[in-house]
PDB file of C-alpha atoms in Angstrom:
ATOM      1  CA  MET A  14      -8.924  -2.506 -19.828  1.00 77.00           C
ATOM      2  CA  ARG A  15     -12.544  -3.300 -19.223  1.00 82.00           C
ATOM      3  CA  GLU A  16     -14.728  -1.865 -16.495  1.00 83.00           C
ATOM      4  CA  PRO A  17     -15.057  -4.055 -13.374  1.00 83.00           C
ATOM      5  CA  ALA A  18     -18.364  -5.947 -13.119  1.00 83.00           C
ATOM      6  CA  TRP A  19     -19.167  -4.464  -9.704  1.00 80.00           C
ATOM      7  CA  ARG A  20     -19.421  -0.981 -11.282  1.00 82.00           C
ATOM      8  CA  LYS A  21     -22.591  -2.104 -13.053  1.00 81.00           C
ATOM      9  CA  THR A  22     -24.325  -3.209  -9.853  1.00 87.00           C
ATOM     10  CA  GLY A  23     -25.905  -1.349  -6.976  1.00 88.00           C
ATOM     11  CA  ILE A  24     -26.445   2.399  -6.744  1.00 90.00           C
ATOM     12  CA  THR A  25     -23.787   4.904  -7.714  1.00 89.00           C
ATOM     13  CA  PRO A  26     -22.544   6.435  -4.433  1.00 89.00           C
ATOM     14  CA  ASP A  27     -22.234  10.149  -3.805  1.00 91.00           C
ATOM     15  CA  TYR A  28     -19.273  11.305  -5.870  1.00 90.00           C
ATOM     16  CA  ARG A  29     -17.612  12.812  -2.774  1.00 95.00           C
ATOM     17  CA  PHE A  30     -17.302   9.363  -1.206  1.00 94.00           C
ATOM     18  CA  SER A  31     -15.940   7.889  -4.436  1.00 92.00           C
ATOM     19  CA  LEU A  32     -13.401  10.702  -4.688  1.00 95.00           C
ATOM     20  CA  ALA A  33     -12.390  10.212  -1.039  1.00 95.00           C
ATOM     21  CA  ASN A  34     -11.911   6.501  -1.729  1.00 94.00           C
ATOM     22  CA  GLU A  35      -9.809   7.365  -4.768  1.00 95.00           C
ATOM     23  CA  ARG A  36      -7.646   9.767  -2.715  1.00 97.00           C
ATOM     24  CA  THR A  37      -7.079   6.981  -0.192  1.00 95.00           C
ATOM     25  CA  PHE A  38      -6.064   4.661  -3.028  1.00 95.00           C
ATOM     26  CA  LEU A  39      -3.618   7.278  -4.316  1.00 97.00           C
ATOM     27  CA  ALA A  40      -2.164   7.699  -0.812  1.00 96.00           C
ATOM     28  CA  TRP A  41      -1.538   3.944  -0.673  1.00 94.00           C
ATOM     29  CA  ILE A  42       0.121   4.127  -4.103  1.00 96.00           C
ATOM     30  CA  ARG A  43       2.384   6.964  -2.880  1.00 96.00           C
ATOM     31  CA  THR A  44       3.314   4.858   0.131  1.00 94.00           C
ATOM     32  CA  SER A  45       4.063   1.954  -2.193  1.00 95.00           C
ATOM     33  CA  LEU A  46       6.319   4.146  -4.318  1.00 96.00           C
ATOM     34  CA  ALA A  47       8.063   5.438  -1.189  1.00 95.00           C
ATOM     35  CA  LEU A  48       8.822   1.884  -0.048  1.00 93.00           C
ATOM     36  CA  ILE A  49      10.221   0.973  -3.453  1.00 95.00           C
ATOM     37  CA  ALA A  50      12.242   4.209  -3.656  1.00 96.00           C
ATOM     38  CA  GLY A  51      13.524   3.623  -0.118  1.00 92.00           C
ATOM     39  CA  ALA A  52      14.680   0.126  -1.014  1.00 93.00           C
ATOM     40  CA  LEU A  53      16.452   1.436  -4.079  1.00 94.00           C
ATOM     41  CA  ALA A  54      18.014   4.343  -2.179  1.00 93.00           C
ATOM     42  CA  ILE A  55      19.319   2.118   0.605  1.00 90.00           C
ATOM     43  CA  ASP A  56      20.826  -0.291  -1.892  1.00 91.00           C
ATOM     44  CA  GLN A  57      22.431   2.379  -4.050  1.00 92.00           C
ATOM     45  CA  LEU A  58      23.258   5.167  -1.598  1.00 89.00           C
ATOM     46  CA  ALA A  59      24.166   3.284   1.565  1.00 85.00           C
ATOM     47  CA  PRO A  60      26.112   0.178   0.541  1.00 85.00           C
ATOM     48  CA  GLU A  61      28.216   0.357   3.722  1.00 85.00           C
ATOM     49  CA  ILE A  62      25.195   0.110   6.033  1.00 84.00           C
ATOM     50  CA  ALA A  63      25.347  -3.691   6.137  1.00 83.00           C
ATOM     51  CA  PRO A  64      27.020  -6.633   4.445  1.00 85.00           C
ATOM     52  CA  ALA A  65      25.731  -7.064   0.900  1.00 88.00           C
ATOM     53  CA  PRO A  66      23.543 -10.153   1.557  1.00 90.00           C
ATOM     54  CA  VAL A  67      21.834  -8.507   4.546  1.00 86.00           C
ATOM     55  CA  ARG A  68      21.315  -5.229   2.680  1.00 88.00           C
ATOM     56  CA  ILE A  69      19.951  -7.009  -0.380  1.00 91.00           C
ATOM     57  CA  VAL A  70      17.499  -9.084   1.662  1.00 89.00           C
ATOM     58  CA  LEU A  71      16.228  -5.997   3.493  1.00 87.00           C
ATOM     59  CA  CYS A  72      15.883  -4.018   0.259  1.00 90.00           C
ATOM     60  CA  VAL A  73      14.081  -6.877  -1.466  1.00 93.00           C
ATOM     61  CA  ILE A  74      11.661  -7.153   1.462  1.00 89.00           C
ATOM     62  CA  LEU A  75      10.925  -3.416   1.261  1.00 90.00           C
ATOM     63  CA  ALA A  76      10.476  -3.618  -2.508  1.00 94.00           C
ATOM     64  CA  PHE A  77       8.098  -6.583  -2.184  1.00 92.00           C
ATOM     65  CA  LEU A  78       6.136  -4.717   0.497  1.00 90.00           C
ATOM     66  CA  GLY A  79       5.843  -1.801  -1.906  1.00 94.00           C
ATOM     67  CA  ALA A  80       4.778  -3.983  -4.829  1.00 95.00           C
ATOM     68  CA  GLY A  81       2.312  -5.904  -2.684  1.00 93.00           C
ATOM     69  CA  LEU A  82       0.852  -2.696  -1.333  1.00 93.00           C
ATOM     70  CA  ALA A  83       0.294  -1.388  -4.867  1.00 95.00           C
ATOM     71  CA  VAL A  84      -1.651  -4.501  -5.847  1.00 95.00           C
ATOM     72  CA  LEU A  85      -3.601  -4.718  -2.602  1.00 93.00           C
ATOM     73  CA  SER A  86      -4.495  -1.016  -2.656  1.00 94.00           C
ATOM     74  CA  TYR A  87      -6.326  -1.473  -5.972  1.00 93.00           C
ATOM     75  CA  HIS A  88      -8.150  -4.500  -4.570  1.00 93.00           C
ATOM     76  CA  ARG A  89      -9.044  -2.551  -1.424  1.00 94.00           C
ATOM     77  CA  TRP A  90     -10.291   0.398  -3.495  1.00 94.00           C
ATOM     78  CA  GLY A  91     -12.617  -1.935  -5.418  1.00 93.00           C
ATOM     79  CA  LEU A  92     -13.951  -3.538  -2.238  1.00 94.00           C
ATOM     80  CA  MET A  93     -14.734  -0.121  -0.762  1.00 94.00           C
ATOM     81  CA  GLU A  94     -16.476   1.053  -3.942  1.00 94.00           C
ATOM     82  CA  ALA A  95     -18.559  -2.131  -4.119  1.00 93.00           C
ATOM     83  CA  ALA A  96     -19.539  -1.811  -0.452  1.00 95.00           C
ATOM     84  CA  MET A  97     -20.627   1.809  -0.972  1.00 94.00           C
ATOM     85  CA  ARG A  98     -22.652   0.849  -4.074  1.00 94.00           C
ATOM     86  CA  HIS A  99     -24.567  -1.793  -2.102  1.00 94.00           C
ATOM     87  CA  ASN A 100     -24.940   0.332   1.050  1.00 93.00           C
ATOM     88  CA  ARG A 101     -22.960  -2.204   3.107  1.00 94.00           C
ATOM     89  CA  GLU A 102     -20.527  -1.656   5.930  1.00 94.00           C
ATOM     90  CA  LEU A 103     -16.995  -0.964   4.703  1.00 91.00           C
ATOM     91  CA  PRO A 104     -14.886  -4.138   4.948  1.00 90.00           C
ATOM     92  CA  PHE A 105     -12.094  -4.465   7.489  1.00 90.00           C
ATOM     93  CA  SER A 106      -8.594  -4.827   6.101  1.00 85.00           C
ATOM     94  CA  TRP A 107      -5.541  -6.417   7.709  1.00 88.00           C
ATOM     95  CA  LEU A 108      -3.441  -4.488   5.214  1.00 84.00           C
ATOM     96  CA  MET A 109      -2.810  -1.597   7.586  1.00 85.00           C
ATOM     97  CA  LEU A 110      -1.629  -3.880  10.382  1.00 90.00           C
ATOM     98  CA  VAL A 111       0.658  -5.844   8.042  1.00 86.00           C
ATOM     99  CA  MET A 112       2.132  -2.646   6.583  1.00 84.00           C
ATOM    100  CA  THR A 113       2.629  -1.151  10.052  1.00 88.00           C
ATOM    101  CA  ILE A 114       4.461  -4.237  11.281  1.00 90.00           C
ATOM    102  CA  GLY A 115       6.536  -4.505   8.081  1.00 84.00           C
ATOM    103  CA  VAL A 116       7.614  -0.867   8.055  1.00 85.00           C
ATOM    104  CA  ALA A 117       8.253  -0.806  11.818  1.00 90.00           C
ATOM    105  CA  ALA A 118      10.378  -3.963  11.582  1.00 89.00           C
ATOM    106  CA  ALA A 119      12.365  -2.516   8.676  1.00 84.00           C
ATOM    107  CA  ALA A 120      12.881   0.746  10.567  1.00 87.00           C
ATOM    108  CA  LEU A 121      14.096  -1.163  13.631  1.00 91.00           C
ATOM    109  CA  VAL A 122      16.531  -3.251  11.599  1.00 87.00           C
ATOM    110  CA  PHE A 123      17.900  -0.205   9.783  1.00 84.00           C
ATOM    111  CA  ALA A 124      18.204   1.731  13.055  1.00 89.00           C
ATOM    112  CA  VAL A 125      20.265  -1.104  14.529  1.00 90.00           C
ATOM    113  CA  LEU A 126      22.401  -1.287  11.383  1.00 85.00           C
ATOM    114  CA  ILE A 127      23.036   2.477  11.473  1.00 84.00           C
ATOM    115  CA  LEU A 128      24.076   2.263  15.138  1.00 88.00           C
ATOM    116  CA  VAL A 129      26.377  -0.684  14.462  1.00 86.00           C
ATOM    117  CA  VAL A 130      28.037   0.957  11.448  1.00 77.00           C
ATOM    118  CA  ARG A 131      28.778   4.152  13.361  1.00 69.00           C
TER     119      ARG A 131
END
């Protein structure tokens, strides 16, 4: 894999900021893995939580959120690095709002399903 073009532009930022950006990227990746693992766990370990079509749709949505987050976290990491290299303001991201709404909606749906099953 070749080095991104933006790494050859601007001034190399203080390594502490680059490492902090990398830790944030890794936190997003862990969250992505947790969403995917949660989807798999719900499908495999709680088949009685909802009718199969409902459960499958919810699990697929969680898995897509996880996959999307993995891709977008790399993109976000690159944007932050490029902004630091050019001494620009860090860009705003709607990713956090979308993830918050997606996870909160999934939690609400699963809470209702757990209450209905019991």
